[in-house]
Amino acid sequence: MLQINYLRQHTAIVKDGLAKKNFPNLALVDELLSADEAIRKQKITTETQQASLNSASKEIGLLMAKGDKDAAEQKRAEVAGWKDDLAANKLALQKLEEDFTAMLLQLPNLPHSSVPNGKTPEDNEVVREGGTIPELMPAAKPHWELIKDYDLIDFETGAKIAGSGFPLYKGKGAKLQRSLIQYFLDYNTEAGYTEYMPPLMVNETTAYGTGQLPDKEGQMYHITADGFYLIPTAEVPVTNIYANEIVKDDALPVKMTAYTPCFRREAGSFGSDVRGLNRVHQFDKVEIIQLVHPAKSYEVLEEMVNHIERLLQFLELPYRILRLCGGDMSFTSALTYDFEVYSAAQKKWLEVSSVSNFENYQTNRMKIRYKESDGKTQLLHSLNGSSLALPRIVAALLENNQQEEFISLPKVLHSYFGATMLEG
RNA sequence: GGAGAGUUGUCCGAGUGGUUGAAGGAGCACGCCUGGAAAGUGUGUAUAUGGGAAACUGUAUCGAGGGUUCGAAUCCCUCACUCUCCGCCA
């Protein structure tokens, strides 16, 4: 969440930023500022009262120690009357603070200056493209047909076991998943990321920390009996590893990677883009996450973009990198690059990775800090990116590499998969 | 699931109602000592937030949240977590 000090000092910048993100309720900023004012006033009243109560209590203690019972008794009688008033003030303060926090949580992160103006995906800016779009044979098929032909995934049985959108990977289809996960993790750890295997369920506090709560409950599966949420991405448990910590200098930058299944309800999504692997409720993803010094976060963002770009090059997939416009960015992000690969049989671009700098929006919620050389504690910046989400990568690999009798695989996967191609 | 024991600062650890934000030790930082280092020795060393130009100072925090009290790390309640034993189990 945003920091109130920043709102106080840079009100105009905040409003401009919110406008760029198409935030509709700019008046909220002024409401917040006056609520903040009211809190501080109330605090002074309440704490002054508390201070006199505290010092009176101390006096009573001293009188008792001296054995002056009468004086202590007299003081106690005097002080007892203060309590109701103080309690009322405390309650009022608490209410003010709760309302304030609820409002502050409604404000999204501010966009970086390089974020393009715009409202819809059409306004995103193509930063660069790479790879070559293959010329497919006339009889080329979309991946959901190839999946059937080569018996890689059984969607029907997955639906029988759980529901639609829960793929049942099978045989070489399952092995391909495992090979990709293994390759991605190796690629990340070689670049200095530490591998984690986190819990796949998180509690409410953790979901709140990365910004899934409040507000996005509907997108996560909720285990109501125990109060857990199934993770929608490894970002949630892994970023929270450092929640409420002051990270030591020599631990920076923190570079973490994790493979996890991701669970998404995708409530309300419909239409043609849900076919095959394009949109599912459970999918595999390898994530990279960094916690870095604020001065370095944009440099690190570029480094992460390059890291993922190389991965797509190794996979020999045609890709493009987009800088998302203000209206298409996520609530918590300050700058996001999306990676899309071209799925040659569907003839469309599929999002396979999203790399974002959250600056201190997440770390402010989680209180992930470091100590400045002058001894002051400051918030770190958090970043993350998918490297990569599997389903659409698989879709593109299958479609783009299909031949009459087989589907070839990129060289990097040969040793992991134990073969150079998929055969029917 | 049942029974019991715990949770205190960076770490260890004392503390069962009154100057306790918290003894003592370790660690760390700075200084003294030393040719240099070690040892020794002195000082300092939590977080958040309000007020203040600053010096400084108020408030809160001893797993979390409530309660009793003039006053709670200490008493009561609820919850979470850790450990031990039993049960169940991959």
mmCIF file with all atom_site columns, N, CA and C in Angstrom, chain A residues 38-97:
data_model
loop_
_atom_site.group_PDB
_atom_site.id
_atom_site.type_symbol
_atom_site.label_atom_id
_atom_site.label_alt_id
_atom_site.label_comp_id
_atom_site.label_asym_id
_atom_site.label_entity_id
_atom_site.label_seq_id
_atom_site.pdbx_PDB_ins_code
_atom_site.Cartn_x
_atom_site.Cartn_y
_atom_site.Cartn_z
_atom_site.occupancy
_atom_site.B_iso_or_equiv
_atom_site.pdbx_formal_charge
_atom_site.auth_seq_id
_atom_site.auth_comp_id
_atom_site.auth_asym_id
_atom_site.auth_atom_id
_atom_site.pdbx_PDB_model_num
ATOM 1   N N  . ALA A 1 38 ? -7.261  14.062 11.137 1.00 0.00 ? 38 ALA A N  1
ATOM 2   C CA . ALA A 1 38 ? -8.138  13.765 12.274 1.00 0.00 ? 38 ALA A CA 1
ATOM 3   C C  . ALA A 1 38 ? -7.494  12.749 13.206 1.00 0.00 ? 38 ALA A C  1
ATOM 4   N N  . ILE A 1 39 ? -6.820  11.764 12.619 1.00 0.00 ? 39 ILE A N  1
ATOM 5   C CA . ILE A 1 39 ? -6.158  10.748 13.434 1.00 0.00 ? 39 ILE A CA 1
ATOM 6   C C  . ILE A 1 39 ? -5.097  11.387 14.317 1.00 0.00 ? 39 ILE A C  1
ATOM 7   N N  . ARG A 1 40 ? -4.310  12.263 13.722 1.00 0.00 ? 40 ARG A N  1
ATOM 8   C CA . ARG A 1 40 ? -3.219  12.867 14.497 1.00 0.00 ? 40 ARG A CA 1
ATOM 9   C C  . ARG A 1 40 ? -3.755  13.713 15.639 1.00 0.00 ? 40 ARG A C  1
ATOM 10  N N  . LYS A 1 41 ? -4.837  14.427 15.384 1.00 0.00 ? 41 LYS A N  1
ATOM 11  C CA . LYS A 1 41 ? -5.465  15.215 16.445 1.00 0.00 ? 41 LYS A CA 1
ATOM 12  C C  . LYS A 1 41 ? -5.927  14.301 17.580 1.00 0.00 ? 41 LYS A C  1
ATOM 13  N N  . GLN A 1 42 ? -6.620  13.248 17.177 1.00 0.00 ? 42 GLN A N  1
ATOM 14  C CA . GLN A 1 42 ? -7.181  12.322 18.154 1.00 0.00 ? 42 GLN A CA 1
ATOM 15  C C  . GLN A 1 42 ? -6.064  11.649 18.942 1.00 0.00 ? 42 GLN A C  1
ATOM 16  N N  . LYS A 1 43 ? -4.969  11.416 18.263 1.00 0.00 ? 43 LYS A N  1
ATOM 17  C CA . LYS A 1 43 ? -3.829  10.771 18.904 1.00 0.00 ? 43 LYS A CA 1
ATOM 18  C C  . LYS A 1 43 ? -3.268  11.643 20.011 1.00 0.00 ? 43 LYS A C  1
ATOM 19  N N  . ILE A 1 44 ? -3.144  12.919 19.710 1.00 0.00 ? 44 ILE A N  1
ATOM 20  C CA . ILE A 1 44 ? -2.595  13.839 20.707 1.00 0.00 ? 44 ILE A CA 1
ATOM 21  C C  . ILE A 1 44 ? -3.467  13.830 21.957 1.00 0.00 ? 44 ILE A C  1
ATOM 22  N N  . THR A 1 45 ? -4.781  13.963 21.774 1.00 0.00 ? 45 THR A N  1
ATOM 23  C CA . THR A 1 45 ? -5.704  13.938 22.916 1.00 0.00 ? 45 THR A CA 1
ATOM 24  C C  . THR A 1 45 ? -5.547  12.654 23.714 1.00 0.00 ? 45 THR A C  1
ATOM 25  N N  . THR A 1 46 ? -5.654  11.532 23.002 1.00 0.00 ? 46 THR A N  1
ATOM 26  C CA . THR A 1 46 ? -5.652  10.232 23.666 1.00 0.00 ? 46 THR A CA 1
ATOM 27  C C  . THR A 1 46 ? -4.337  9.973  24.392 1.00 0.00 ? 46 THR A C  1
ATOM 28  N N  . GLU A 1 47 ? -3.260  10.267 23.710 1.00 0.00 ? 47 GLU A N  1
ATOM 29  C CA . GLU A 1 47 ? -1.956  9.922  24.296 1.00 0.00 ? 47 GLU A CA 1
ATOM 30  C C  . GLU A 1 47 ? -1.602  10.852 25.451 1.00 0.00 ? 47 GLU A C  1
ATOM 31  N N  . THR A 1 48 ? -2.066  12.066 25.395 1.00 0.00 ? 48 THR A N  1
ATOM 32  C CA . THR A 1 48 ? -1.831  12.974 26.527 1.00 0.00 ? 48 THR A CA 1
ATOM 33  C C  . THR A 1 48 ? -2.544  12.439 27.765 1.00 0.00 ? 48 THR A C  1
ATOM 34  N N  . GLN A 1 49 ? -3.788  12.006 27.574 1.00 0.00 ? 49 GLN A N  1
ATOM 35  C CA . GLN A 1 49 ? -4.532  11.417 28.686 1.00 0.00 ? 49 GLN A CA 1
ATOM 36  C C  . GLN A 1 49 ? -3.836  10.173 29.215 1.00 0.00 ? 49 GLN A C  1
ATOM 37  N N  . GLN A 1 50 ? -3.404  9.345  28.287 1.00 0.00 ? 50 GLN A N  1
ATOM 38  C CA . GLN A 1 50 ? -2.735  8.105  28.677 1.00 0.00 ? 50 GLN A CA 1
ATOM 39  C C  . GLN A 1 50 ? -1.472  8.424  29.477 1.00 0.00 ? 50 GLN A C  1
ATOM 40  N N  . ALA A 1 51 ? -0.771  9.460  29.032 1.00 0.00 ? 51 ALA A N  1
ATOM 41  C CA . ALA A 1 51 ? 0.478   9.827  29.703 1.00 0.00 ? 51 ALA A CA 1
ATOM 42  C C  . ALA A 1 51 ? 0.217   10.249 31.149 1.00 0.00 ? 51 ALA A C  1
ATOM 43  N N  . SER A 1 52 ? -0.848  11.008 31.365 1.00 0.00 ? 52 SER A N  1
ATOM 44  C CA . SER A 1 52 ? -1.084  11.424 32.763 1.00 0.00 ? 52 SER A CA 1
ATOM 45  C C  . SER A 1 52 ? -1.552  10.244 33.607 1.00 0.00 ? 52 SER A C  1
ATOM 46  N N  . LEU A 1 53 ? -2.316  9.348  32.981 1.00 0.00 ? 53 LEU A N  1
ATOM 47  C CA . LEU A 1 53 ? -2.721  8.148  33.713 1.00 0.00 ? 53 LEU A CA 1
ATOM 48  C C  . LEU A 1 53 ? -1.491  7.322  34.097 1.00 0.00 ? 53 LEU A C  1
ATOM 49  N N  . ASN A 1 54 ? -0.600  7.160  33.134 1.00 0.00 ? 54 ASN A N  1
ATOM 50  C CA . ASN A 1 54 ? 0.609   6.382  33.404 1.00 0.00 ? 54 ASN A CA 1
ATOM 51  C C  . ASN A 1 54 ? 1.437   6.981  34.524 1.00 0.00 ? 54 ASN A C  1
ATOM 52  N N  . SER A 1 55 ? 1.600   8.286  34.501 1.00 0.00 ? 55 SER A N  1
ATOM 53  C CA . SER A 1 55 ? 2.467   8.867  35.525 1.00 0.00 ? 55 SER A CA 1
ATOM 54  C C  . SER A 1 55 ? 1.762   8.828  36.888 1.00 0.00 ? 55 SER A C  1
ATOM 55  N N  . ALA A 1 56 ? 0.429   8.973  36.888 1.00 0.00 ? 56 ALA A N  1
ATOM 56  C CA . ALA A 1 56 ? -0.297  8.843  38.153 1.00 0.00 ? 56 ALA A CA 1
ATOM 57  C C  . ALA A 1 56 ? -0.146  7.438  38.724 1.00 0.00 ? 56 ALA A C  1
ATOM 58  N N  . SER A 1 57 ? -0.210  6.453  37.836 1.00 0.00 ? 57 SER A N  1
ATOM 59  C CA . SER A 1 57 ? -0.048  5.065  38.281 1.00 0.00 ? 57 SER A CA 1
ATOM 60  C C  . SER A 1 57 ? 1.322   4.850  38.900 1.00 0.00 ? 57 SER A C  1
ATOM 61  N N  . LYS A 1 58 ? 2.302   5.463  38.287 1.00 0.00 ? 58 LYS A N  1
ATOM 62  C CA . LYS A 1 58 ? 3.648   5.339  38.825 1.00 0.00 ? 58 LYS A CA 1
ATOM 63  C C  . LYS A 1 58 ? 3.728   5.950  40.223 1.00 0.00 ? 58 LYS A C  1
ATOM 64  N N  . GLU A 1 59 ? 3.108   7.116  40.374 1.00 0.00 ? 59 GLU A N  1
ATOM 65  C CA . GLU A 1 59 ? 3.087   7.785  41.678 1.00 0.00 ? 59 GLU A CA 1
ATOM 66  C C  . GLU A 1 59 ? 2.469   6.880  42.731 1.00 0.00 ? 59 GLU A C  1
ATOM 67  N N  . ILE A 1 60 ? 1.334   6.272  42.349 1.00 0.00 ? 60 ILE A N  1
ATOM 68  C CA . ILE A 1 60 ? 0.669   5.373  43.293 1.00 0.00 ? 60 ILE A CA 1
ATOM 69  C C  . ILE A 1 60 ? 1.622   4.259  43.706 1.00 0.00 ? 60 ILE A C  1
ATOM 70  N N  . GLY A 1 61 ? 2.307   3.723  42.732 1.00 0.00 ? 61 GLY A N  1
ATOM 71  C CA . GLY A 1 61 ? 3.273   2.664  43.023 1.00 0.00 ? 61 GLY A CA 1
ATOM 72  C C  . GLY A 1 61 ? 4.327   3.142  44.019 1.00 0.00 ? 61 GLY A C  1
ATOM 73  N N  . LEU A 1 62 ? 4.836   4.347  43.774 1.00 0.00 ? 62 LEU A N  1
ATOM 74  C CA . LEU A 1 62 ? 5.869   4.892  44.660 1.00 0.00 ? 62 LEU A CA 1
ATOM 75  C C  . LEU A 1 62 ? 5.337   5.102  46.073 1.00 0.00 ? 62 LEU A C  1
ATOM 76  N N  . LEU A 1 63 ? 4.099   5.650  46.161 1.00 0.00 ? 63 LEU A N  1
ATOM 77  C CA . LEU A 1 63 ? 3.484   5.880  47.477 1.00 0.00 ? 63 LEU A CA 1
ATOM 78  C C  . LEU A 1 63 ? 3.304   4.570  48.226 1.00 0.00 ? 63 LEU A C  1
ATOM 79  N N  . MET A 1 64 ? 2.878   3.545  47.530 1.00 0.00 ? 64 MET A N  1
ATOM 80  C CA . MET A 1 64 ? 2.709   2.223  48.140 1.00 0.00 ? 64 MET A CA 1
ATOM 81  C C  . MET A 1 64 ? 4.043   1.722  48.660 1.00 0.00 ? 64 MET A C  1
ATOM 82  N N  . ALA A 1 65 ? 5.061   1.914  47.845 1.00 0.00 ? 65 ALA A N  1
ATOM 83  C CA . ALA A 1 65 ? 6.387   1.424  48.239 1.00 0.00 ? 65 ALA A CA 1
ATOM 84  C C  . ALA A 1 65 ? 6.860   2.130  49.512 1.00 0.00 ? 65 ALA A C  1
ATOM 85  N N  . LYS A 1 66 ? 6.513   3.411  49.603 1.00 0.00 ? 66 LYS A N  1
ATOM 86  C CA . LYS A 1 66 ? 6.891   4.173  50.803 1.00 0.00 ? 66 LYS A CA 1
ATOM 87  C C  . LYS A 1 66 ? 6.037   3.796  52.006 1.00 0.00 ? 66 LYS A C  1
ATOM 88  N N  . GLY A 1 67 ? 4.917   3.133  51.742 1.00 0.00 ? 67 GLY A N  1
ATOM 89  C CA . GLY A 1 67 ? 4.020   2.734  52.817 1.00 0.00 ? 67 GLY A CA 1
ATOM 90  C C  . GLY A 1 67 ? 2.962   3.777  53.131 1.00 0.00 ? 67 GLY A C  1
ATOM 91  N N  . ASP A 1 68 ? 2.882   4.792  52.262 1.00 0.00 ? 68 ASP A N  1
ATOM 92  C CA . ASP A 1 68 ? 1.901   5.848  52.492 1.00 0.00 ? 68 ASP A CA 1
ATOM 93  C C  . ASP A 1 68 ? 0.557   5.451  51.891 1.00 0.00 ? 68 ASP A C  1
ATOM 94  N N  . LYS A 1 69 ? -0.135  4.589  52.561 1.00 0.00 ? 69 LYS A N  1
ATOM 95  C CA . LYS A 1 69 ? -1.352  3.989  52.023 1.00 0.00 ? 69 LYS A CA 1
ATOM 96  C C  . LYS A 1 69 ? -2.447  5.016  51.752 1.00 0.00 ? 69 LYS A C  1
ATOM 97  N N  . ASP A 1 70 ? -2.623  5.943  52.674 1.00 0.00 ? 70 ASP A N  1
ATOM 98  C CA . ASP A 1 70 ? -3.716  6.908  52.537 1.00 0.00 ? 70 ASP A CA 1
ATOM 99  C C  . ASP A 1 70 ? -3.567  7.746  51.280 1.00 0.00 ? 70 ASP A C  1
ATOM 100 N N  . ALA A 1 71 ? -2.366  8.272  51.083 1.00 0.00 ? 71 ALA A N  1
ATOM 101 C CA . ALA A 1 71 ? -2.113  9.104  49.915 1.00 0.00 ? 71 ALA A CA 1
ATOM 102 C C  . ALA A 1 71 ? -2.334  8.303  48.638 1.00 0.00 ? 71 ALA A C  1
ATOM 103 N N  . ALA A 1 72 ? -1.895  7.049  48.631 1.00 0.00 ? 72 ALA A N  1
ATOM 104 C CA . ALA A 1 72 ? -2.064  6.177  47.473 1.00 0.00 ? 72 ALA A CA 1
ATOM 105 C C  . ALA A 1 72 ? -3.535  5.965  47.182 1.00 0.00 ? 72 ALA A C  1
ATOM 106 N N  . GLU A 1 73 ? -4.268  5.691  48.224 1.00 0.00 ? 73 GLU A N  1
ATOM 107 C CA . GLU A 1 73 ? -5.718  5.447  48.111 1.00 0.00 ? 73 GLU A CA 1
ATOM 108 C C  . GLU A 1 73 ? -6.416  6.668  47.527 1.00 0.00 ? 73 GLU A C  1
ATOM 109 N N  . GLN A 1 74 ? -6.002  7.826  47.986 1.00 0.00 ? 74 GLN A N  1
ATOM 110 C CA . GLN A 1 74 ? -6.606  9.084  47.548 1.00 0.00 ? 74 GLN A CA 1
ATOM 111 C C  . GLN A 1 74 ? -6.338  9.299  46.060 1.00 0.00 ? 74 GLN A C  1
ATOM 112 N N  . LYS A 1 75 ? -5.106  9.043  45.679 1.00 0.00 ? 75 LYS A N  1
ATOM 113 C CA . LYS A 1 75 ? -4.702  9.212  44.279 1.00 0.00 ? 75 LYS A CA 1
ATOM 114 C C  . LYS A 1 75 ? -5.492  8.242  43.396 1.00 0.00 ? 75 LYS A C  1
ATOM 115 N N  . ARG A 1 76 ? -5.617  7.041  43.888 1.00 0.00 ? 76 ARG A N  1
ATOM 116 C CA . ARG A 1 76 ? -6.303  6.016  43.117 1.00 0.00 ? 76 ARG A CA 1
ATOM 117 C C  . ARG A 1 76 ? -7.758  6.429  42.834 1.00 0.00 ? 76 ARG A C  1
ATOM 118 N N  . ALA A 1 77 ? -8.404  6.967  43.844 1.00 0.00 ? 77 ALA A N  1
ATOM 119 C CA . ALA A 1 77 ? -9.791  7.401  43.700 1.00 0.00 ? 77 ALA A CA 1
ATOM 120 C C  . ALA A 1 77 ? -9.891  8.493  42.641 1.00 0.00 ? 77 ALA A C  1
ATOM 121 N N  . GLU A 1 78 ? -8.924  9.376  42.671 1.00 0.00 ? 78 GLU A N  1
ATOM 122 C CA . GLU A 1 78 ? -8.909  10.493 41.729 1.00 0.00 ? 78 GLU A CA 1
ATOM 123 C C  . GLU A 1 78 ? -8.773  9.994  40.299 1.00 0.00 ? 78 GLU A C  1
ATOM 124 N N  . VAL A 1 79 ? -7.864  9.050  40.111 1.00 0.00 ? 79 VAL A N  1
ATOM 125 C CA . VAL A 1 79 ? -7.522  8.566  38.780 1.00 0.00 ? 79 VAL A CA 1
ATOM 126 C C  . VAL A 1 79 ? -8.619  7.683  38.185 1.00 0.00 ? 79 VAL A C  1
ATOM 127 N N  . ALA A 1 80 ? -9.321  6.971  39.047 1.00 0.00 ? 80 ALA A N  1
ATOM 128 C CA . ALA A 1 80 ? -10.325 6.017  38.576 1.00 0.00 ? 80 ALA A CA 1
ATOM 129 C C  . ALA A 1 80 ? -11.346 6.686  37.673 1.00 0.00 ? 80 ALA A C  1
ATOM 130 N N  . GLY A 1 81 ? -11.638 7.950  37.939 1.00 0.00 ? 81 GLY A N  1
ATOM 131 C CA . GLY A 1 81 ? -12.620 8.679  37.154 1.00 0.00 ? 81 GLY A CA 1
ATOM 132 C C  . GLY A 1 81 ? -12.184 8.979  35.734 1.00 0.00 ? 81 GLY A C  1
ATOM 133 N N  . TRP A 1 82 ? -10.906 8.906  35.456 1.00 0.00 ? 82 TRP A N  1
ATOM 134 C CA . TRP A 1 82 ? -10.404 9.266  34.131 1.00 0.00 ? 82 TRP A CA 1
ATOM 135 C C  . TRP A 1 82 ? -10.657 8.178  33.094 1.00 0.00 ? 82 TRP A C  1
ATOM 136 N N  . LYS A 1 83 ? -10.963 7.009  33.602 1.00 0.00 ? 83 LYS A N  1
ATOM 137 C CA . LYS A 1 83 ? -10.877 5.858  32.703 1.00 0.00 ? 83 LYS A CA 1
ATOM 138 C C  . LYS A 1 83 ? -11.899 5.857  31.571 1.00 0.00 ? 83 LYS A C  1
ATOM 139 N N  . ASP A 1 84 ? -13.127 6.251  31.900 1.00 0.00 ? 84 ASP A N  1
ATOM 140 C CA . ASP A 1 84 ? -14.175 6.197  30.877 1.00 0.00 ? 84 ASP A CA 1
ATOM 141 C C  . ASP A 1 84 ? -13.835 7.082  29.693 1.00 0.00 ? 84 ASP A C  1
ATOM 142 N N  . ASP A 1 85 ? -13.427 8.284  30.023 1.00 0.00 ? 85 ASP A N  1
ATOM 143 C CA . ASP A 1 85 ? -13.099 9.252  28.996 1.00 0.00 ? 85 ASP A CA 1
ATOM 144 C C  . ASP A 1 85 ? -11.977 8.721  28.103 1.00 0.00 ? 85 ASP A C  1
ATOM 145 N N  . LEU A 1 86 ? -10.960 8.171  28.747 1.00 0.00 ? 86 LEU A N  1
ATOM 146 C CA . LEU A 1 86 ? -9.823  7.641  28.000 1.00 0.00 ? 86 LEU A CA 1
ATOM 147 C C  . LEU A 1 86 ? -10.260 6.490  27.106 1.00 0.00 ? 86 LEU A C  1
ATOM 148 N N  . ALA A 1 87 ? -11.077 5.608  27.647 1.00 0.00 ? 87 ALA A N  1
ATOM 149 C CA . ALA A 1 87 ? -11.535 4.460  26.875 1.00 0.00 ? 87 ALA A CA 1
ATOM 150 C C  . ALA A 1 87 ? -12.307 4.918  25.637 1.00 0.00 ? 87 ALA A C  1
ATOM 151 N N  . ALA A 1 88 ? -13.152 5.947  25.802 1.00 0.00 ? 88 ALA A N  1
ATOM 152 C CA . ALA A 1 88 ? -13.922 6.468  24.680 1.00 0.00 ? 88 ALA A CA 1
ATOM 153 C C  . ALA A 1 88 ? -12.988 7.035  23.620 1.00 0.00 ? 88 ALA A C  1
ATOM 154 N N  . ASN A 1 89 ? -11.991 7.752  24.070 1.00 0.00 ? 89 ASN A N  1
ATOM 155 C CA . ASN A 1 89 ? -11.030 8.328  23.130 1.00 0.00 ? 89 ASN A CA 1
ATOM 156 C C  . ASN A 1 89 ? -10.238 7.266  22.385 1.00 0.00 ? 89 ASN A C  1
ATOM 157 N N  . LYS A 1 90 ? -9.870  6.228  23.107 1.00 0.00 ? 90 LYS A N  1
ATOM 158 C CA . LYS A 1 90 ? -9.126  5.134  22.465 1.00 0.00 ? 90 LYS A CA 1
ATOM 159 C C  . LYS A 1 90 ? -9.962  4.487  21.377 1.00 0.00 ? 90 LYS A C  1
ATOM 160 N N  . LEU A 1 91 ? -11.229 4.287  21.712 1.00 0.00 ? 91 LEU A N  1
ATOM 161 C CA . LEU A 1 91 ? -12.144 3.658  20.764 1.00 0.00 ? 91 LEU A CA 1
ATOM 162 C C  . LEU A 1 91 ? -12.302 4.519  19.514 1.00 0.00 ? 91 LEU A C  1
ATOM 163 N N  . ALA A 1 92 ? -12.455 5.821  19.751 1.00 0.00 ? 92 ALA A N  1
ATOM 164 C CA . ALA A 1 92 ? -12.614 6.750  18.632 1.00 0.00 ? 92 ALA A CA 1
ATOM 165 C C  . ALA A 1 92 ? -11.378 6.708  17.734 1.00 0.00 ? 92 ALA A C  1
ATOM 166 N N  . LEU A 1 93 ? -10.217 6.664  18.358 1.00 0.00 ? 93 LEU A N  1
ATOM 167 C CA . LEU A 1 93 ? -8.969  6.618  17.599 1.00 0.00 ? 93 LEU A CA 1
ATOM 168 C C  . LEU A 1 93 ? -8.898  5.344  16.765 1.00 0.00 ? 93 LEU A C  1
ATOM 169 N N  . GLN A 1 94 ? -9.266  4.258  17.393 1.00 0.00 ? 94 GLN A N  1
ATOM 170 C CA . GLN A 1 94 ? -9.220  2.973  16.704 1.00 0.00 ? 94 GLN A CA 1
ATOM 171 C C  . GLN A 1 94 ? -10.132 2.978  15.475 1.00 0.00 ? 94 GLN A C  1
ATOM 172 N N  . LYS A 1 95 ? -11.297 3.536  15.657 1.00 0.00 ? 95 LYS A N  1
ATOM 173 C CA . LYS A 1 95 ? -12.263 3.614  14.557 1.00 0.00 ? 95 LYS A CA 1
ATOM 174 C C  . LYS A 1 95 ? -11.700 4.457  13.417 1.00 0.00 ? 95 LYS A C  1
ATOM 175 N N  . LEU A 1 96 ? -11.132 5.611  13.768 1.00 0.00 ? 96 LEU A N  1
ATOM 176 C CA . LEU A 1 96 ? -10.542 6.483  12.756 1.00 0.00 ? 96 LEU A CA 1
ATOM 177 C C  . LEU A 1 96 ? -9.458  5.754  11.979 1.00 0.00 ? 96 LEU A C  1
ATOM 178 N N  . GLU A 1 97 ? -8.640  5.004  12.709 1.00 0.00 ? 97 GLU A N  1
ATOM 179 C CA . GLU A 1 97 ? -7.528  4.311  12.057 1.00 0.00 ? 97 GLU A CA 1
ATOM 180 C C  . GLU A 1 97 ? -8.007  3.185  11.153 1.00 0.00 ? 97 GLU A C  1
#
